[in-house]
Structures are given as C-alpha cells and as structure tokens.
Amino acid sequence: MVDKVVELKNVSMNYHTLSGETKAIRNLSLDINNGEFVSIVGPSGCGKSTLLSLISGILKPTSGSILVNGEPVTGPSSNLGYMLQKDHLFGWRTIIKNATLGLEIQKKLNKKSQAYVEHLLDEYGLADFKHHYPKQLSGGMRQRAALIRTLATNPDILLLDEPFSALDYQTRLAISEEIWLIIKKERKTAIFVTHDIAEAVASSDRIIVLTQRPAEIKNIHEIHLTCNIKTPISCREAPEFRHYFNEIWKELDVHV
Amino acid sequence: MYSNEISKEHQAYIKKYKVRRTSIAVSQISLLVLFFALWEIAAYFKWIDPFIMSQPSRVFKTLVKLTADGSIFTHTGITIFETIVGFLSGTILGTIIAIILWWSDFVAKVLDPYLVVLNALPKTALGPIILVWIGGTASSIIAMALLISIIVTILNVYLAFESCDEDKVKLLWTLGATKSQVLTKVVLPSSIPSIISVLKINVGLSLVGVIVGEFLVSKAGLGYLIIYGGQVFKMDLVMTSVLILAVAAALMYLSVAWFEKKLNKMR
C-alpha cells in the first residue's frame, strides 16, 4: 500500500501577463500521506490556491512533476474532490440534483451511485431537504451539501480551498467541526488551504507554512495536541494549542 | 388574525398604504379618461380640426366598422404574428451566435468591432435593401424584425455568458467537465434570466422592425393601415390603428413579463 498519495517534486509555477511574469510557486516539493489532514497556510496571495489547482490538474506546472497515487497528473481526475470558498450550489437545481452534479458530468450517475448520494444526504442531516432548492437552506447546510457533492464521486483526496471563509464565525466553527468529522469518518485525505491559523492547528495532522510569493516551504509543523476527544473544537483547549498558534503566527511574519 | 389584534399604528400604516395605492390607480384612469374627453370636446367645438386630428367618437366608429368587416382581426393578427416570429427567431439566432462567441474567444475578439458598428447602425436604414433582396412579402418584414433584435440579443446574451460566476465554471472543470458540459450545466442555465430580459426588450424592438417593414411592403398589417391611412388622409384610420397597436404591444410585453415571473418563481 502506497502511503504517499500526493507527491510534488520541484514544482514551479509562473503566470504570464503582458505587464510581466509572476512567479507564484518556486521549486516546491511536498508529500502528503494517506489519511492525513494537512493544512497549508501562508501570507495572502502567496499561491496557496494555485497549489491546489495544480494538484487538481486544472492548471499545469511550469516545471516539476505532480503525482497522485503514484500516477502523474494530466488533468482533473475523479480521485480528487475540490471544495471552493463558497458552496456554489446551483440555484436552479434541487439539493439532490446539486449533489449528483459530479456524477452526471463524469457519466457515472446510475442507481448505485444515486443511492450512495441519498445515503450521504440521509447520514449527514439533509434527508428532509433533498428536494429543496439551495436558497431554502442555511449557510451551514449549504456547505454540507457542497461537501456531499464533492464526496459523491467518491474521491480519495479532498482539496479544500478555504471552504468556510464565506460563513459567519459561529457557523464556521460548527461546520468545520462537522466537516472534519465527515472527512475522518469517510477516511479521506484532506489538503486544506486556510488563513485561519487556529482552524489549521485545531484540525490538522500537519501544517505547511509557505513564504511570500514565489511560494516556497518555510516550515512544516507536525501537530500533536493532547486532548481527550480528538475533534477540532475540543482540541482548541489542548495546552499545546497556543504554542503552535504563536509559532506559526510568527512565521507568517504579518506586517500591516 | 383578528383586526383588533393589530396595533393602531400598524392599522394606520396599512390604511395609508391602501389609500396611496388606490389614489395612484384612480389618477392613472382619470388621466386616460381626461385625455380622451378633452380630445373629444376640443374636436366637437372645433378647437382642433377633427379631419386632421381625428376624434375619439370617430375612432370608435372606425373601430366598429373594422370589426364588423373583420379586417381589424386580419391586420392585427398579421402584425402580431410577424412580431412573434421576428422576436423569437431574433432571440434564438442571437443566442446561438452568442454561444459561438463564448465558445471561441478568438472569434469573439475578431467580430467585436463589427458588432459594435452594427449595434450603432440604425437597422431601419437597411429596410430598402431587404425589400429589394427578399421582395415585398411577409418574409421581408420578419427579416426586418429579426435584424433589429438580433444584434442586441447577441451582445446582451454574450455579456451574460461572460459574467457567469468564474468559480462555478472552475467547479465544473475540477469535476472533469468538457466545454459543452460547462455550457449546458452552468453557463446557459445561469444566463436564463438575462435571456428572458432580452426577450422583453426584443418584443419592443421586433415590433419597431415589423411596423417599419409594413410601411415599406405596404400590403397588410397595422403598419400598412397606418401608412395607407396617412396617404389617403384618413386620420381616423391612422389613430384607430395606432391605438390598437398600443394595446397589442402592451399585451405582448405583459405576456413575456408574466412568463418571466412564472419562470423566476420556478427557480
């Protein structure tokens, strides 16, 4: 069994516009292990989202190679599920129709996969809302529906691009806890881009700190929190929490 | 809820709202009645020449006469039919061309200056050309209506396509969608409200095209009645036709607006 599900080898990414060339990522190497929850933090605009787009295959790196499950990435693959900042549920589709969007696109919508999506919706508290439209749901429920849309195609690896940043603080705490539990329960590997240090420390096994653009790895923290119940909210009470938080905060070197 | 459960303040608020709504409606109707009454009186006392300005009672007589011989239905029917065909084909063809532009950014960039010029050009100036090329038939009139509505449709629908949420499109790419899936699953459905509002604009534009077309072709329709009436100095006929045209235009606009409301409710 391969433990490394994602491997980045000397990846660089440059953007070109008429006014010049932007180096987004420089010579970045990184391995993600199976079942890990890895957070990526860094100064804003440092290329965190670009990194996810590269792993997902919607962008191609300027140089270097990216392997997912040992295979080079050539384009979007159903091994990977992507979650964006907003839920982006389609207003003209019901929740179940939104949840099966990925299956529809990958032409995998059949009785079995439909039943799996129904099961996910039932399991995660959306049973009564299957035939509702997104605008009838609260922000937290919508985000859960978006996660189910991502899980529907049964990816092994989830790429989470600040998926809670559009929510208010209380909802955000509650939903990030819920989604963390779902990810653990479904045994997925998660790569989580955030600029919320506390959220990253509370939920991750590892935190990768990136430098200013062009992004390089500044430091990698293995997170070991002593808490009885290992969930993000209760782990915030661990004595080490503050220590990790301060260290990462210093590394981000924020000047305003 | 019983009325005694509503606070006095709220009652006063509701009453004020109702009074205002009624007074608006009453004013609207009075304005119309006043206009026709003044017109009638002015013509009756010869303050204005009824031969040139016509008169509501004469318009009514003309209307009865046209209804009796059934010609009013033929002409109104023709105008409405041409308008509907014109604006539906303008909207559909325009949307198809907008899809092509969305599909190929290169084509869009190449055609951009031509579209800008065609949009600025008064399409009615092309009327005589169409008449010569297609001939004095209903096809010419429909072509006129189509020409007037198609450019606006292309520009507006293309704009709607381009302003489709980039992240929604990105979501589809991450799911491995093809370009045609991006079109059918996100870009088109999210642009439906814009297409409907274009439909609303097109009813009016297409009617302009049809009337200009009927002026030129001069065979049938309300536009024909107006131009014919003008030429033989039958102002009663002109005024009657204009009034019918106003009603027909309003009805067509309202039915598209109703359709839009219905569709928005569904979403």
Short mmCIF file of C-alpha atoms in Angstrom, two decimals:
data_model
loop_
_atom_site.label_atom_id
_atom_site.label_comp_id
_atom_site.label_asym_id
_atom_site.label_seq_id
_atom_site.Cartn_x
_atom_site.Cartn_y
_atom_site.Cartn_z
CA MET A 1 0.00 0.00 0.00
CA VAL A 2 1.40 3.38 -1.01
CA ASP A 3 1.48 5.82 1.81
CA LYS A 4 2.25 8.85 -0.29
CA VAL A 5 -0.94 9.76 -2.08
CA VAL A 6 0.26 13.10 -3.39
CA GLU A 7 3.84 13.88 -4.36
CA LEU A 8 5.07 17.25 -5.59
CA LYS A 9 8.60 17.26 -6.97
CA ASN A 10 10.34 20.59 -7.59
CA VAL A 11 7.14 22.24 -8.73
CA SER A 12 7.33 25.79 -10.08
CA MET A 13 4.52 27.87 -11.48
CA ASN A 14 4.74 31.17 -13.36
CA TYR A 15 1.90 33.29 -14.66
CA HIS A 16 2.33 35.43 -17.71
CA THR A 17 0.58 38.68 -18.48
CA LEU A 18 1.55 41.46 -20.87
CA SER A 19 2.79 43.57 -17.99
CA GLY A 20 5.15 40.83 -16.89
CA GLU A 21 5.73 37.47 -15.35
CA THR A 22 4.57 36.46 -11.88
CA LYS A 23 6.38 33.66 -10.10
CA ALA A 24 3.68 32.05 -7.97
CA ILE A 25 5.44 28.92 -6.76
CA ARG A 26 9.17 28.16 -6.75
CA ASN A 27 10.73 24.75 -6.56
CA LEU A 28 8.29 23.26 -4.10
CA SER A 29 8.49 19.61 -3.04
CA LEU A 30 5.97 18.03 -0.76
CA ASP A 31 4.49 14.63 0.08
CA ILE A 32 1.03 14.01 1.51
CA ASN A 33 0.36 10.70 3.21
CA ASN A 34 -2.75 8.60 3.04
CA GLY A 35 -5.44 9.65 5.53
CA GLU A 36 -3.62 12.79 6.58
CA PHE A 37 -5.26 16.12 7.22
CA VAL A 38 -2.73 18.68 6.01
CA SER A 39 -3.24 22.42 6.20
CA ILE A 40 -1.45 24.92 4.04
CA VAL A 41 -1.11 28.40 5.49
CA GLY A 42 0.74 31.37 4.10
CA PRO A 43 0.52 35.11 3.55
CA SER A 44 -2.41 36.17 1.40
CA GLY A 45 -1.77 35.97 -2.32
CA CYS A 46 1.15 33.59 -1.85
CA GLY A 47 -0.13 30.96 -4.23
CA LYS A 48 -1.95 28.60 -1.88
CA SER A 49 -4.93 28.28 -4.21
CA THR A 50 -2.61 27.87 -7.19
CA LEU A 51 -1.09 24.89 -5.40
CA LEU A 52 -4.50 23.23 -5.10
CA SER A 53 -5.33 23.99 -8.74
CA LEU A 54 -2.05 22.32 -9.73
CA ILE A 55 -2.75 19.19 -7.66
CA SER A 56 -6.30 19.01 -9.05
CA GLY A 57 -4.95 19.12 -12.61
CA ILE A 58 -6.87 22.18 -13.82
CA LEU A 59 -3.53 24.01 -14.07
CA LYS A 60 -0.25 22.61 -15.36
CA PRO A 61 3.01 23.47 -13.56
CA THR A 62 5.69 25.38 -15.44
CA SER A 63 8.20 22.80 -14.30
CA GLY A 64 8.40 19.87 -11.93
CA SER A 65 6.06 16.94 -11.56
CA ILE A 66 2.99 16.07 -9.54
CA LEU A 67 1.95 12.50 -8.79
CA VAL A 68 -1.37 11.41 -7.35
CA ASN A 69 -1.47 7.79 -6.14
CA GLY A 70 1.82 7.32 -7.96
CA GLU A 71 0.46 8.45 -11.33
CA PRO A 72 1.40 11.77 -12.97
CA VAL A 73 -1.44 14.29 -13.03
CA THR A 74 -2.63 15.02 -16.58
CA GLY A 75 -5.99 16.63 -15.91
CA PRO A 76 -8.91 16.60 -13.48
CA SER A 77 -9.36 13.14 -12.01
CA SER A 78 -12.15 11.57 -10.01
CA ASN A 79 -9.58 10.63 -7.34
CA LEU A 80 -9.65 14.24 -6.25
CA GLY A 81 -12.53 16.30 -4.94
CA TYR A 82 -12.32 20.08 -4.86
CA MET A 83 -14.21 22.33 -2.47
CA LEU A 84 -14.24 26.05 -3.13
CA GLN A 85 -14.70 29.08 -0.88
CA LYS A 86 -18.40 29.37 -1.46
CA ASP A 87 -20.75 26.43 -1.75
CA HIS A 88 -21.57 27.26 -5.39
CA LEU A 89 -24.72 25.20 -5.28
CA PHE A 90 -26.74 25.90 -8.41
CA GLY A 91 -29.91 27.82 -7.64
CA TRP A 92 -31.83 26.10 -10.42
CA ARG A 93 -31.13 22.59 -9.11
CA THR A 94 -32.53 20.88 -6.04
CA ILE A 95 -30.09 19.70 -3.35
CA ILE A 96 -30.05 16.14 -4.63
CA LYS A 97 -29.56 17.35 -8.20
CA ASN A 98 -26.70 19.54 -6.99
CA ALA A 99 -25.17 16.64 -5.10
CA THR A 100 -25.22 14.40 -8.17
CA LEU A 101 -23.68 17.06 -10.46
CA GLY A 102 -20.22 15.47 -10.42
CA LEU A 103 -21.62 12.03 -11.18
CA GLU A 104 -23.65 13.48 -14.02
CA ILE A 105 -20.58 15.15 -15.51
CA GLN A 106 -18.44 12.04 -15.16
CA LYS A 107 -21.32 10.00 -16.59
CA LYS A 108 -21.39 7.78 -13.53
CA LEU A 109 -24.93 8.51 -12.48
CA ASN A 110 -26.69 5.18 -12.00
CA LYS A 111 -28.91 3.50 -9.42
CA LYS A 112 -25.96 2.58 -7.24
CA SER A 113 -24.30 6.00 -7.20
CA GLN A 114 -27.67 7.71 -6.77
CA ALA A 115 -28.31 5.51 -3.76
CA TYR A 116 -24.88 6.40 -2.36
CA VAL A 117 -25.65 10.13 -2.62
CA GLU A 118 -29.05 9.59 -0.98
CA HIS A 119 -27.27 7.72 1.78
CA LEU A 120 -24.80 10.58 2.30
CA LEU A 121 -27.62 13.13 2.43
CA ASP A 122 -29.53 11.00 4.96
CA GLU A 123 -26.42 10.36 7.01
CA TYR A 124 -25.43 13.99 7.25
CA GLY A 125 -28.75 15.57 8.12
CA LEU A 126 -30.06 16.66 4.74
CA ALA A 127 -32.64 13.89 4.32
CA ASP A 128 -35.57 16.30 4.56
CA PHE A 129 -34.01 18.82 2.20
CA LYS A 130 -33.22 16.64 -0.81
CA HIS A 131 -35.88 18.25 -2.95
CA HIS A 132 -35.43 21.77 -1.61
CA TYR A 133 -33.63 24.48 -3.52
CA PRO A 134 -30.35 25.87 -2.13
CA LYS A 135 -31.85 29.23 -1.18
CA GLN A 136 -34.14 27.44 1.26
CA LEU A 137 -31.14 26.15 3.26
CA SER A 138 -28.93 27.84 5.86
CA GLY A 139 -25.30 28.64 5.09
CA GLY A 140 -24.05 25.68 7.12
CA MET A 141 -26.42 23.24 5.46
CA ARG A 142 -25.43 24.52 2.05
CA GLN A 143 -21.77 23.94 2.85
CA ARG A 144 -22.60 20.40 3.95
CA ALA A 145 -24.49 19.86 0.69
CA ALA A 146 -21.41 21.12 -1.17
CA LEU A 147 -19.26 18.59 0.68
CA ILE A 148 -21.66 15.81 -0.27
CA ARG A 149 -21.44 16.94 -3.90
CA THR A 150 -17.66 16.55 -3.55
CA LEU A 151 -17.94 13.16 -1.83
CA ALA A 152 -20.48 11.86 -4.36
CA THR A 153 -17.85 10.89 -6.91
CA ASN A 154 -16.03 9.07 -4.11
CA PRO A 155 -12.63 10.79 -4.31
CA ASP A 156 -9.77 9.62 -2.04
CA ILE A 157 -8.31 13.06 -1.64
CA LEU A 158 -10.16 16.26 -0.84
CA LEU A 159 -8.78 19.67 -1.76
CA LEU A 160 -10.37 22.30 0.43
CA ASP A 161 -9.80 25.88 -0.68
CA GLU A 162 -10.84 28.00 2.32
CA PRO A 163 -14.22 26.32 2.24
CA PHE A 164 -15.60 28.11 5.30
CA SER A 165 -14.41 31.64 4.68
CA ALA A 166 -17.78 32.84 3.42
CA LEU A 167 -19.57 31.77 6.62
CA ASP A 168 -20.08 33.77 9.81
CA TYR A 169 -17.83 32.85 12.74
CA GLN A 170 -20.20 30.66 14.78
CA THR A 171 -21.44 28.74 11.76
CA ARG A 172 -17.87 28.39 10.64
CA LEU A 173 -16.74 26.77 13.90
CA ALA A 174 -19.69 24.40 13.91
CA ILE A 175 -19.49 23.42 10.24
CA SER A 176 -15.72 22.98 10.20
CA GLU A 177 -16.11 20.56 13.12
CA GLU A 178 -18.86 18.68 11.28
CA ILE A 179 -17.00 18.53 8.01
CA TRP A 180 -13.83 17.42 9.79
CA LEU A 181 -15.80 14.56 11.35
CA ILE A 182 -17.28 13.61 8.00
CA ILE A 183 -13.85 13.61 6.35
CA LYS A 184 -12.43 11.42 9.10
CA LYS A 185 -15.42 9.09 9.04
CA GLU A 186 -15.19 8.66 5.29
CA ARG A 187 -11.42 8.13 5.66
CA LYS A 188 -10.35 10.77 3.18
CA THR A 189 -7.04 12.51 2.81
CA ALA A 190 -7.53 16.26 3.05
CA ILE A 191 -5.43 19.16 1.87
CA PHE A 192 -6.83 22.26 3.48
CA VAL A 193 -5.91 25.79 2.43
CA THR A 194 -6.76 28.40 5.03
CA HIS A 195 -5.56 31.65 6.51
CA ASP A 196 -7.18 30.90 9.86
CA ILE A 197 -4.24 29.67 11.96
CA ALA A 198 -6.46 28.47 14.81
CA GLU A 199 -8.60 26.43 12.43
CA ALA A 200 -5.49 24.90 10.91
CA VAL A 201 -3.92 23.98 14.26
CA ALA A 202 -7.17 22.54 15.62
CA SER A 203 -7.88 20.26 12.69
CA SER A 204 -4.57 19.22 11.13
CA ASP A 205 -2.02 16.46 11.47
CA ARG A 206 0.49 18.65 9.71
CA ILE A 207 0.72 22.30 8.80
CA ILE A 208 2.79 23.55 5.89
CA VAL A 209 3.77 27.21 6.19
CA LEU A 210 4.53 28.90 2.90
CA THR A 211 6.62 32.01 2.28
CA GLN A 212 5.61 35.14 0.39
CA ARG A 213 5.35 34.78 -3.38
CA PRO A 214 7.03 32.95 -5.04
CA ALA A 215 5.84 30.36 -2.55
CA GLU A 216 8.37 28.03 -1.01
CA ILE A 217 8.03 25.88 2.07
CA LYS A 218 9.04 27.91 5.12
CA ASN A 219 8.37 25.27 7.71
CA ILE A 220 6.40 22.09 8.35
CA HIS A 221 4.80 21.50 11.75
CA GLU A 222 3.73 18.11 12.98
CA ILE A 223 0.77 18.82 15.24
CA HIS A 224 0.40 16.74 18.41
CA LEU A 225 -2.31 18.02 20.67
CA THR A 226 -3.19 16.32 23.93
CA CYS A 227 -6.93 16.25 24.06
CA ASN A 228 -9.35 13.54 25.17
CA ILE A 229 -11.76 13.70 22.27
CA LYS A 230 -9.85 14.44 19.12
CA THR A 231 -12.07 16.89 17.28
CA PRO A 232 -11.20 20.44 16.22
CA ILE A 233 -13.29 22.26 18.83
CA SER A 234 -12.15 20.23 21.84
CA CYS A 235 -8.56 20.28 20.62
CA ARG A 236 -8.58 24.05 20.90
CA GLU A 237 -8.33 23.52 24.65
CA ALA A 238 -5.13 21.49 24.43
CA PRO A 239 -2.19 23.11 26.27
CA GLU A 240 0.00 22.98 23.14
CA PHE A 241 -2.54 24.82 21.02
CA ARG A 242 -1.26 28.26 21.96
CA HIS A 243 2.33 27.25 21.35
CA TYR A 244 1.64 26.11 17.79
CA PHE A 245 -0.52 29.12 17.14
CA ASN A 246 2.18 31.58 18.23
CA GLU A 247 4.93 29.85 16.35
CA ILE A 248 3.00 29.82 13.07
CA TRP A 249 1.85 33.39 13.60
CA LYS A 250 5.49 34.48 13.94
CA GLU A 251 6.48 32.55 10.84
CA LEU A 252 3.80 34.21 8.76
CA ASP A 253 5.51 37.50 9.60
CA VAL A 254 2.49 39.68 9.02
CA HIS A 255 3.04 43.42 8.72
CA VAL A 256 0.10 45.69 8.18
CA MET B 1 -55.66 37.17 12.80
CA TYR B 2 -58.46 39.45 14.05
CA SER B 3 -58.31 43.10 13.27
CA ASN B 4 -58.41 44.08 16.95
CA GLU B 5 -55.12 42.24 17.44
CA ILE B 6 -53.34 44.60 15.07
CA SER B 7 -51.93 47.70 16.71
CA LYS B 8 -53.45 51.08 15.85
CA GLU B 9 -50.13 52.18 14.43
CA HIS B 10 -49.98 49.20 12.10
CA GLN B 11 -53.61 49.72 11.06
CA ALA B 12 -52.80 53.29 10.19
CA TYR B 13 -49.82 52.12 8.18
CA ILE B 14 -51.89 49.61 6.20
CA LYS B 15 -54.61 52.17 5.62
CA LYS B 16 -52.12 54.72 4.39
CA TYR B 17 -50.67 52.14 2.01
CA LYS B 18 -54.11 51.24 0.64
CA VAL B 19 -55.14 54.86 0.21
CA ARG B 20 -51.96 55.57 -1.69
CA ARG B 21 -52.39 52.53 -3.92
CA THR B 22 -55.99 53.45 -4.72
CA SER B 23 -55.15 57.07 -5.43
CA ILE B 24 -52.42 56.02 -7.87
CA ALA B 25 -54.87 53.75 -9.74
CA VAL B 26 -57.59 56.41 -9.78
CA SER B 27 -55.15 59.01 -11.09
CA GLN B 28 -53.97 56.66 -13.81
CA ILE B 29 -57.52 56.02 -15.05
CA SER B 30 -58.57 59.67 -14.74
CA LEU B 31 -55.61 60.75 -16.81
CA LEU B 32 -56.72 58.43 -19.62
CA VAL B 33 -60.37 59.49 -19.39
CA LEU B 34 -59.40 63.16 -19.23
CA PHE B 35 -57.20 62.81 -22.31
CA PHE B 36 -59.97 61.28 -24.42
CA ALA B 37 -62.61 63.65 -23.05
CA LEU B 38 -60.51 66.72 -23.83
CA TRP B 39 -59.77 65.38 -27.27
CA GLU B 40 -63.46 64.74 -27.94
CA ILE B 41 -64.54 68.16 -26.61
CA ALA B 42 -61.81 70.01 -28.47
CA ALA B 43 -62.85 68.34 -31.72
CA TYR B 44 -66.57 68.87 -31.02
CA PHE B 45 -66.18 72.61 -30.52
CA LYS B 46 -63.79 72.78 -33.49
CA TRP B 47 -60.88 73.99 -31.35
CA ILE B 48 -58.95 71.45 -33.35
CA ASP B 49 -59.74 70.21 -36.84
CA PRO B 50 -61.22 66.69 -36.46
CA PHE B 51 -60.31 65.95 -40.08
CA ILE B 52 -56.62 66.27 -39.20
CA MET B 53 -56.62 65.41 -35.51
CA SER B 54 -59.44 62.84 -35.61
CA GLN B 55 -61.72 62.39 -32.60
CA PRO B 56 -62.46 59.58 -30.12
CA SER B 57 -66.04 59.12 -31.32
CA ARG B 58 -64.83 58.81 -34.91
CA VAL B 59 -62.12 56.42 -33.82
CA PHE B 60 -64.80 54.35 -32.12
CA LYS B 61 -66.93 54.36 -35.27
CA THR B 62 -63.95 53.27 -37.34
CA LEU B 63 -63.23 50.54 -34.84
CA VAL B 64 -66.82 49.24 -35.08
CA LYS B 65 -66.67 49.31 -38.87
CA LEU B 66 -63.33 47.50 -38.99
CA THR B 67 -64.61 44.93 -36.50
CA ALA B 68 -67.79 44.38 -38.47
CA ASP B 69 -65.97 43.51 -41.69
CA GLY B 70 -63.36 41.54 -39.71
CA SER B 71 -60.43 43.34 -41.31
CA ILE B 72 -59.14 44.56 -37.95
CA PHE B 73 -58.52 40.97 -36.86
CA THR B 74 -56.66 40.14 -40.05
CA HIS B 75 -54.35 43.16 -39.81
CA THR B 76 -53.72 42.91 -36.06
CA GLY B 77 -53.21 39.16 -36.37
CA ILE B 78 -50.63 39.63 -39.15
CA THR B 79 -48.70 42.24 -37.17
CA ILE B 80 -48.67 40.13 -34.00
CA PHE B 81 -47.67 37.02 -35.91
CA GLU B 82 -44.78 38.78 -37.65
CA THR B 83 -43.63 40.28 -34.37
CA ILE B 84 -43.67 36.95 -32.54
CA VAL B 85 -41.81 35.16 -35.34
CA GLY B 86 -39.36 38.07 -35.53
CA PHE B 87 -38.54 38.25 -31.86
CA LEU B 88 -38.44 34.50 -31.28
CA SER B 89 -36.08 33.96 -34.21
CA GLY B 90 -34.05 37.01 -33.20
CA THR B 91 -33.67 35.67 -29.68
CA ILE B 92 -32.89 32.10 -30.73
CA LEU B 93 -30.45 33.00 -33.52
CA GLY B 94 -28.86 35.68 -31.35
CA THR B 95 -28.37 33.21 -28.52
CA ILE B 96 -26.82 30.67 -30.90
CA ILE B 97 -24.37 33.28 -32.20
CA ALA B 98 -23.61 34.32 -28.59
CA ILE B 99 -22.80 30.67 -27.85
CA ILE B 100 -20.35 30.61 -30.77
CA LEU B 101 -18.69 33.77 -29.47
CA TRP B 102 -18.48 32.29 -25.96
CA TRP B 103 -17.04 29.09 -27.36
CA SER B 104 -14.28 30.78 -29.29
CA ASP B 105 -12.70 33.79 -27.68
CA PHE B 106 -10.79 34.36 -30.92
CA VAL B 107 -13.98 34.66 -33.00
CA ALA B 108 -15.43 36.98 -30.34
CA LYS B 109 -12.40 39.27 -30.48
CA VAL B 110 -12.41 39.28 -34.30
CA LEU B 111 -16.11 40.10 -34.57
CA ASP B 112 -16.18 42.63 -31.74
CA PRO B 113 -15.74 45.85 -33.83
CA TYR B 114 -18.30 44.63 -36.40
CA LEU B 115 -20.86 44.01 -33.69
CA VAL B 116 -20.23 47.43 -32.20
CA VAL B 117 -20.78 49.12 -35.57
CA LEU B 118 -23.85 47.00 -36.40
CA ASN B 119 -25.28 47.80 -32.99
CA ALA B 120 -24.81 51.53 -33.52
CA LEU B 121 -26.22 51.45 -37.07
CA PRO B 122 -29.96 52.22 -37.26
CA LYS B 123 -31.18 48.95 -38.73
CA THR B 124 -34.21 50.63 -40.31
CA ALA B 125 -31.76 52.15 -42.82
CA LEU B 126 -31.35 48.66 -44.23
CA GLY B 127 -35.11 48.37 -44.91
CA PRO B 128 -34.97 49.25 -48.61
CA ILE B 129 -32.10 46.80 -49.15
CA ILE B 130 -34.05 43.97 -47.55
CA LEU B 131 -37.10 44.90 -49.59
CA VAL B 132 -35.12 44.66 -52.83
CA TRP B 133 -33.35 41.45 -51.86
CA ILE B 134 -36.20 39.49 -50.35
CA GLY B 135 -39.14 41.17 -52.05
CA GLY B 136 -42.39 42.68 -50.88
CA THR B 137 -43.53 39.81 -48.72
CA ALA B 138 -44.02 38.98 -45.08
CA SER B 139 -40.51 37.45 -45.14
CA SER B 140 -39.06 40.94 -45.63
CA ILE B 141 -41.00 42.21 -42.63
CA ILE B 142 -39.84 39.34 -40.44
CA ALA B 143 -36.26 39.84 -41.64
CA MET B 144 -36.53 43.49 -40.59
CA ALA B 145 -37.78 42.49 -37.13
CA LEU B 146 -35.04 39.86 -36.83
CA LEU B 147 -32.33 42.29 -37.88
CA ILE B 148 -33.39 44.88 -35.33
CA SER B 149 -33.45 42.42 -32.41
CA ILE B 150 -30.58 40.06 -33.20
CA ILE B 151 -27.59 42.36 -32.54
CA VAL B 152 -28.87 43.45 -29.13
CA THR B 153 -29.53 39.81 -28.31
CA ILE B 154 -26.02 38.73 -29.28
CA LEU B 155 -24.41 41.49 -27.21
CA ASN B 156 -26.59 41.00 -24.12
CA VAL B 157 -26.55 37.22 -24.06
CA TYR B 158 -22.80 37.11 -24.68
CA LEU B 159 -22.33 39.56 -21.81
CA ALA B 160 -24.45 37.28 -19.60
CA PHE B 161 -22.33 34.27 -20.61
CA GLU B 162 -19.12 36.13 -19.87
CA SER B 163 -20.33 37.32 -16.48
CA CYS B 164 -21.18 33.78 -15.37
CA ASP B 165 -19.50 33.14 -12.00
CA GLU B 166 -15.92 32.04 -12.70
CA ASP B 167 -15.81 29.83 -9.62
CA LYS B 168 -18.91 27.95 -10.73
CA VAL B 169 -17.12 27.27 -14.02
CA LYS B 170 -13.97 26.29 -12.10
CA LEU B 171 -16.04 23.87 -10.04
CA LEU B 172 -17.11 22.14 -13.24
CA TRP B 173 -13.55 21.95 -14.55
CA THR B 174 -12.45 20.31 -11.28
CA LEU B 175 -15.17 17.72 -11.78
CA GLY B 176 -13.65 16.99 -15.17
CA ALA B 177 -16.32 18.65 -17.31
CA THR B 178 -15.97 19.18 -21.05
CA LYS B 179 -16.57 22.59 -22.60
CA SER B 180 -20.04 21.64 -23.79
CA GLN B 181 -20.88 20.43 -20.28
CA VAL B 182 -19.74 23.77 -18.88
CA LEU B 183 -22.09 25.40 -21.40
CA THR B 184 -25.14 23.27 -20.70
CA LYS B 185 -24.74 22.78 -16.95
CA VAL B 186 -23.68 26.25 -15.83
CA VAL B 187 -23.35 28.96 -18.45
CA LEU B 188 -26.73 28.52 -20.16
CA PRO B 189 -28.88 27.90 -17.06
CA SER B 190 -27.32 30.78 -15.15
CA SER B 191 -27.97 33.08 -18.14
CA ILE B 192 -31.68 32.24 -18.48
CA PRO B 193 -32.80 35.35 -16.54
CA SER B 194 -30.74 37.56 -18.89
CA ILE B 195 -32.14 35.78 -21.94
CA ILE B 196 -35.67 36.37 -20.68
CA SER B 197 -34.99 40.05 -20.08
CA VAL B 198 -33.58 40.24 -23.61
CA LEU B 199 -36.85 38.68 -24.76
CA LYS B 200 -38.66 41.57 -23.11
CA ILE B 201 -36.51 44.15 -24.90
CA ASN B 202 -36.92 42.23 -28.15
CA VAL B 203 -40.71 42.40 -28.13
CA GLY B 204 -40.48 46.17 -28.45
CA LEU B 205 -37.59 46.15 -30.93
CA SER B 206 -39.18 43.50 -33.10
CA LEU B 207 -42.40 45.49 -33.24
CA VAL B 208 -40.43 48.52 -34.49
CA GLY B 209 -38.98 46.28 -37.21
CA VAL B 210 -42.40 44.92 -38.15
CA ILE B 211 -44.03 48.36 -38.41
CA VAL B 212 -41.15 49.74 -40.50
CA GLY B 213 -41.34 46.60 -42.64
CA GLU B 214 -45.08 47.02 -43.12
CA PHE B 215 -44.59 50.68 -44.07
CA LEU B 216 -42.22 49.55 -46.80
CA VAL B 217 -44.02 46.44 -48.02
CA SER B 218 -47.47 48.06 -47.69
CA LYS B 219 -49.65 45.00 -48.09
CA ALA B 220 -51.20 44.18 -44.73
CA GLY B 221 -50.86 44.69 -41.00
CA LEU B 222 -51.30 47.64 -38.66
CA GLY B 223 -48.23 49.35 -40.12
CA TYR B 224 -49.87 49.16 -43.54
CA LEU B 225 -53.15 50.60 -42.19
CA ILE B 226 -51.23 53.50 -40.64
CA ILE B 227 -49.23 54.34 -43.78
CA TYR B 228 -52.25 53.85 -46.03
CA GLY B 229 -54.48 55.98 -43.77
CA GLY B 230 -51.83 58.69 -43.74
CA GLN B 231 -51.51 58.74 -47.52
CA VAL B 232 -55.25 59.00 -48.20
CA PHE B 233 -55.77 61.38 -45.25
CA LYS B 234 -58.00 59.02 -43.30
CA MET B 235 -56.75 60.14 -39.91
CA ASP B 236 -59.48 58.18 -38.14
CA LEU B 237 -58.00 55.00 -39.54
CA VAL B 238 -54.47 56.08 -38.53
CA MET B 239 -55.49 56.90 -34.96
CA THR B 240 -57.51 53.71 -34.59
CA SER B 241 -54.59 51.61 -35.83
CA VAL B 242 -52.15 53.36 -33.51
CA LEU B 243 -54.43 52.72 -30.53
CA ILE B 244 -54.80 49.05 -31.43
CA LEU B 245 -51.05 48.84 -31.88
CA ALA B 246 -50.52 50.31 -28.40
CA VAL B 247 -52.83 47.72 -26.89
CA ALA B 248 -51.22 44.85 -28.84
CA ALA B 249 -47.71 45.98 -27.86
CA ALA B 250 -48.68 46.21 -24.20
CA LEU B 251 -50.29 42.76 -24.28
CA MET B 252 -47.23 41.15 -25.86
CA TYR B 253 -44.91 42.82 -23.38
CA LEU B 254 -47.09 41.79 -20.45
CA SER B 255 -47.24 38.18 -21.58
CA VAL B 256 -43.43 37.99 -21.73
CA ALA B 257 -43.24 39.66 -18.30
CA TRP B 258 -45.76 37.13 -16.99
CA PHE B 259 -43.70 34.30 -18.46
CA GLU B 260 -40.59 35.74 -16.79
CA LYS B 261 -42.31 35.93 -13.41
CA LYS B 262 -43.54 32.37 -13.76
CA LEU B 263 -40.04 31.15 -14.64
CA ASN B 264 -38.38 33.05 -11.80
CA LYS B 265 -40.83 31.51 -9.37
CA MET B 266 -39.76 28.07 -10.53
CA ARG B 267 -36.09 28.72 -9.86
#
